[in-house]
Amino acid sequence: MTSFRAIRGWMVGVAVVALLVGSVVVASNMGFKFVPQIPDGQAFNLSLPWNNNYTNAQSLLTDLGNVTRVAKFEANSAITNWTGTAGVNFGITKAEAYIAYGGTGGATPVVVGSHDPNYTLNFTSGQAFNAAAPYHQTLTNAEQLRTDIESQFPGSLDRLAKFEADSALTNWTGNAGVNFSLDLGAGVIIYTKTDVSGYQWPHY
């Protein structure tokens, strides 16, 4: 899977600029612009800005350009696909990530939007939620995210998962699996053992 490395810095206290291998994201008090590289035939679990203009799978598919399909990771861990002509044209949910599959030659879409600092996340016990990690998050790996969720809601977390380029899941429970990195612009699948209401994702 393409490796993303970030260099982050503050600009006048109101802007964060991150440069990645293969991707560029600019964050400020006005919003974000993210340009991921989605390789030919591979999946990328795209974290969308919490404020965006997407309404459904078709609007996302159209905007991303050279992708063959977009998909929603459902609460029961099933995948719902939309190709533009087949599948389900699902709605876009705030703070949720969606999977994009690169077309021939790959895709380099431009994703824009802004963060909503007043919005918090809710997770339902026994279900999956494909969370759109904020582009300006302060966390760097699954263990840091696990620790933060547990600090706000002790005993709530079951596991975290990363949706890989080959559509496999890499899991982390805190003592088993792989403590995967939190790649800039990539979503994280969160499974909880208890209902969580009002999780605040740490960010700059």
C-alpha positions as a Python dict, from the first residue, in 0.01 Angstrom:
ca = {
    (1, 'M'): (0, 0, 0),
    (2, 'T'): (126, 348, -81),
    (3, 'S'): (309, 494, 215),
    (4, 'F'): (211, 841, 326),
    (5, 'R'): (457, 1049, 530),
    (6, 'A'): (355, 1385, 670),
    (7, 'I'): (553, 1692, 763),
    (8, 'R'): (335, 1926, 965),
    (9, 'G'): (396, 2288, 1062),
    (10, 'W'): (201, 2583, 1194),
    (11, 'M'): (163, 2904, 994),
    (12, 'V'): (74, 3215, 1193),
    (13, 'G'): (-119, 3000, 1437),
    (14, 'V'): (-415, 2952, 1204),
    (15, 'A'): (-289, 2726, 927),
    (16, 'V'): (-147, 2377, 915),
    (17, 'V'): (38, 2269, 604),
    (18, 'A'): (122, 1904, 546),
    (19, 'L'): (328, 1767, 260),
    (20, 'L'): (298, 1397, 181),
    (21, 'V'): (464, 1151, -50),
    (22, 'G'): (217, 1139, -338),
    (23, 'S'): (-38, 1365, -169),
    (24, 'V'): (-79, 1723, -61),
    (25, 'V'): (-317, 1861, 197),
    (26, 'V'): (-351, 2220, 310),
    (27, 'A'): (-549, 2301, 621),
    (28, 'S'): (-636, 2641, 756),
    (29, 'N'): (-905, 2826, 944),
    (30, 'M'): (-1089, 2833, 609),
    (31, 'G'): (-1073, 2465, 514),
    (32, 'F'): (-886, 2177, 353),
    (33, 'K'): (-762, 2075, 12),
    (34, 'F'): (-640, 1715, -15),
    (35, 'V'): (-499, 1546, -325),
    (36, 'P'): (-454, 1172, -267),
    (37, 'Q'): (-303, 924, -509),
    (38, 'I'): (-528, 621, -559),
    (39, 'P'): (-336, 357, -758),
    (40, 'D'): (-484, 164, -1047),
    (41, 'G'): (-711, -111, -915),
    (42, 'Q'): (-638, -38, -551),
    (43, 'A'): (-864, 83, -273),
    (44, 'F'): (-824, 397, -64),
    (45, 'N'): (-1043, 453, 242),
    (46, 'L'): (-1096, 824, 188),
    (47, 'S'): (-1157, 1042, 491),
    (48, 'L'): (-1377, 1332, 387),
    (49, 'P'): (-1372, 1673, 558),
    (50, 'W'): (-1664, 1686, 801),
    (51, 'N'): (-1814, 1981, 612),
    (52, 'N'): (-1829, 1891, 242),
    (53, 'N'): (-2060, 1924, -55),
    (54, 'Y'): (-2119, 1554, -123),
    (55, 'T'): (-2476, 1431, -93),
    (56, 'N'): (-2462, 1075, -223),
    (57, 'A'): (-2235, 814, -379),
    (58, 'Q'): (-2292, 952, -729),
    (59, 'S'): (-2177, 1302, -634),
    (60, 'L'): (-1863, 1155, -474),
    (61, 'L'): (-1793, 926, -770),
    (62, 'T'): (-1831, 1214, -1015),
    (63, 'D'): (-1604, 1445, -820),
    (64, 'L'): (-1327, 1190, -767),
    (65, 'G'): (-1285, 1137, -1139),
    (66, 'N'): (-1093, 830, -1251),
    (67, 'V'): (-1229, 578, -1001),
    (68, 'T'): (-1425, 266, -1092),
    (69, 'R'): (-1649, 270, -786),
    (70, 'V'): (-1702, 409, -441),
    (71, 'A'): (-1815, 201, -144),
    (72, 'K'): (-1964, 237, 200),
    (73, 'F'): (-1836, 20, 486),
    (74, 'E'): (-2160, -74, 659),
    (75, 'A'): (-2231, -119, 1031),
    (76, 'N'): (-2233, -499, 983),
    (77, 'S'): (-1893, -481, 804),
    (78, 'A'): (-2050, -548, 463),
    (79, 'I'): (-1954, -335, 163),
    (80, 'T'): (-2213, -144, -39),
    (81, 'N'): (-2083, -42, -384),
    (82, 'W'): (-2180, 220, -640),
    (83, 'T'): (-2031, 222, -990),
    (84, 'G'): (-2247, 492, -1140),
    (85, 'T'): (-2472, 236, -1310),
    (86, 'A'): (-2491, -52, -1061),
    (87, 'G'): (-2513, -99, -687),
    (88, 'V'): (-2664, 143, -434),
    (89, 'N'): (-2638, 520, -463),
    (90, 'F'): (-2600, 555, -86),
    (91, 'G'): (-2617, 882, 103),
    (92, 'I'): (-2310, 1057, 244),
    (93, 'T'): (-2297, 1080, 624),
    (94, 'K'): (-2106, 1351, 804),
    (95, 'A'): (-1771, 1238, 953),
    (96, 'E'): (-1781, 907, 765),
    (97, 'A'): (-1508, 777, 533),
    (98, 'Y'): (-1577, 610, 196),
    (99, 'I'): (-1373, 367, -8),
    (100, 'A'): (-1261, 469, -358),
    (101, 'Y'): (-1113, 225, -612),
    (102, 'G'): (-867, 365, -865),
    (103, 'G'): (-936, 330, -1236),
    (104, 'T'): (-685, 257, -1513),
    (105, 'G'): (-378, 469, -1453),
    (106, 'G'): (-493, 562, -1105),
    (107, 'A'): (-671, 871, -973),
    (108, 'T'): (-552, 1197, -819),
    (109, 'P'): (-875, 1368, -712),
    (110, 'V'): (-896, 1702, -534),
    (111, 'V'): (-1102, 1683, -214),
    (112, 'V'): (-1207, 2008, -47),
    (113, 'G'): (-1406, 2095, 262),
    (114, 'S'): (-1365, 2210, 619),
    (115, 'H'): (-1369, 2072, 970),
    (116, 'D'): (-1661, 2115, 1211),
    (117, 'P'): (-1501, 2170, 1555),
    (118, 'N'): (-1838, 2140, 1731),
    (119, 'Y'): (-1928, 1800, 1586),
    (120, 'T'): (-1870, 1482, 1787),
    (121, 'L'): (-1888, 1114, 1692),
    (122, 'N'): (-2128, 845, 1811),
    (123, 'F'): (-2059, 471, 1792),
    (124, 'T'): (-2313, 192, 1839),
    (125, 'S'): (-2221, -117, 2040),
    (126, 'G'): (-2131, -418, 1825),
    (127, 'Q'): (-2132, -219, 1502),
    (128, 'A'): (-1865, -76, 1275),
    (129, 'F'): (-1827, 292, 1195),
    (130, 'N'): (-1587, 400, 921),
    (131, 'A'): (-1475, 727, 1076),
    (132, 'A'): (-1334, 1014, 873),
    (133, 'A'): (-1025, 1103, 1074),
    (134, 'P'): (-967, 1481, 1072),
    (135, 'Y'): (-684, 1582, 841),
    (136, 'H'): (-530, 1787, 1124),
    (137, 'Q'): (-554, 1516, 1390),
    (138, 'T'): (-277, 1491, 1648),
    (139, 'L'): (-281, 1109, 1658),
    (140, 'T'): (-36, 903, 1454),
    (141, 'N'): (-122, 535, 1513),
    (142, 'A'): (-398, 297, 1617),
    (143, 'E'): (-275, 266, 1974),
    (144, 'Q'): (-292, 641, 2028),
    (145, 'L'): (-649, 644, 1895),
    (146, 'R'): (-743, 344, 2111),
    (147, 'T'): (-597, 513, 2420),
    (148, 'D'): (-779, 836, 2346),
    (149, 'I'): (-1119, 669, 2297),
    (150, 'E'): (-1068, 470, 2617),
    (151, 'S'): (-969, 783, 2808),
    (152, 'Q'): (-1300, 946, 2715),
    (153, 'F'): (-1511, 627, 2732),
    (154, 'P'): (-1339, 359, 2948),
    (155, 'G'): (-1406, 0, 2845),
    (156, 'S'): (-1591, 98, 2528),
    (157, 'L'): (-1354, -7, 2252),
    (158, 'D'): (-1350, -349, 2087),
    (159, 'R'): (-1100, -289, 1806),
    (160, 'L'): (-982, -55, 1534),
    (161, 'A'): (-930, -153, 1172),
    (162, 'K'): (-752, -16, 869),
    (163, 'F'): (-900, -83, 523),
    (164, 'E'): (-599, -174, 313),
    (165, 'A'): (-530, -116, -57),
    (166, 'D'): (-614, -481, -131),
    (167, 'S'): (-945, -448, 60),
    (168, 'A'): (-818, -656, 354),
    (169, 'L'): (-864, -535, 713),
    (170, 'T'): (-574, -485, 952),
    (171, 'N'): (-699, -495, 1313),
    (172, 'W'): (-565, -359, 1642),
    (173, 'T'): (-717, -438, 1982),
    (174, 'G'): (-448, -291, 2204),
    (175, 'N'): (-280, -626, 2263),
    (176, 'A'): (-331, -815, 1938),
    (177, 'G'): (-302, -736, 1570),
    (178, 'V'): (-100, -456, 1413),
    (179, 'N'): (-61, -107, 1558),
    (180, 'F'): (-109, 48, 1215),
    (181, 'S'): (-28, 408, 1128),
    (182, 'L'): (-302, 666, 1083),
    (183, 'D'): (-237, 786, 730),
    (184, 'L'): (-332, 1140, 645),
    (185, 'G'): (-660, 1143, 455),
    (186, 'A'): (-749, 783, 543),
    (187, 'G'): (-1048, 670, 749),
    (188, 'V'): (-1038, 435, 1048),
    (189, 'I'): (-1299, 167, 1116),
    (190, 'I'): (-1407, 171, 1481),
    (191, 'Y'): (-1582, -114, 1663),
    (192, 'T'): (-1710, -58, 2016),
    (193, 'K'): (-1840, -287, 2290),
    (194, 'T'): (-2066, -19, 2437),
    (195, 'D'): (-2254, 275, 2291),
    (196, 'V'): (-2043, 590, 2267),
    (197, 'S'): (-2198, 933, 2241),
    (198, 'G'): (-1994, 1248, 2190),
    (199, 'Y'): (-1640, 1131, 2112),
    (200, 'Q'): (-1412, 1428, 2046),
    (201, 'W'): (-1131, 1348, 1803),
    (202, 'P'): (-815, 1538, 1905),
    (203, 'H'): (-672, 1776, 1647),
    (204, 'Y'): (-454, 2083, 1617),
}
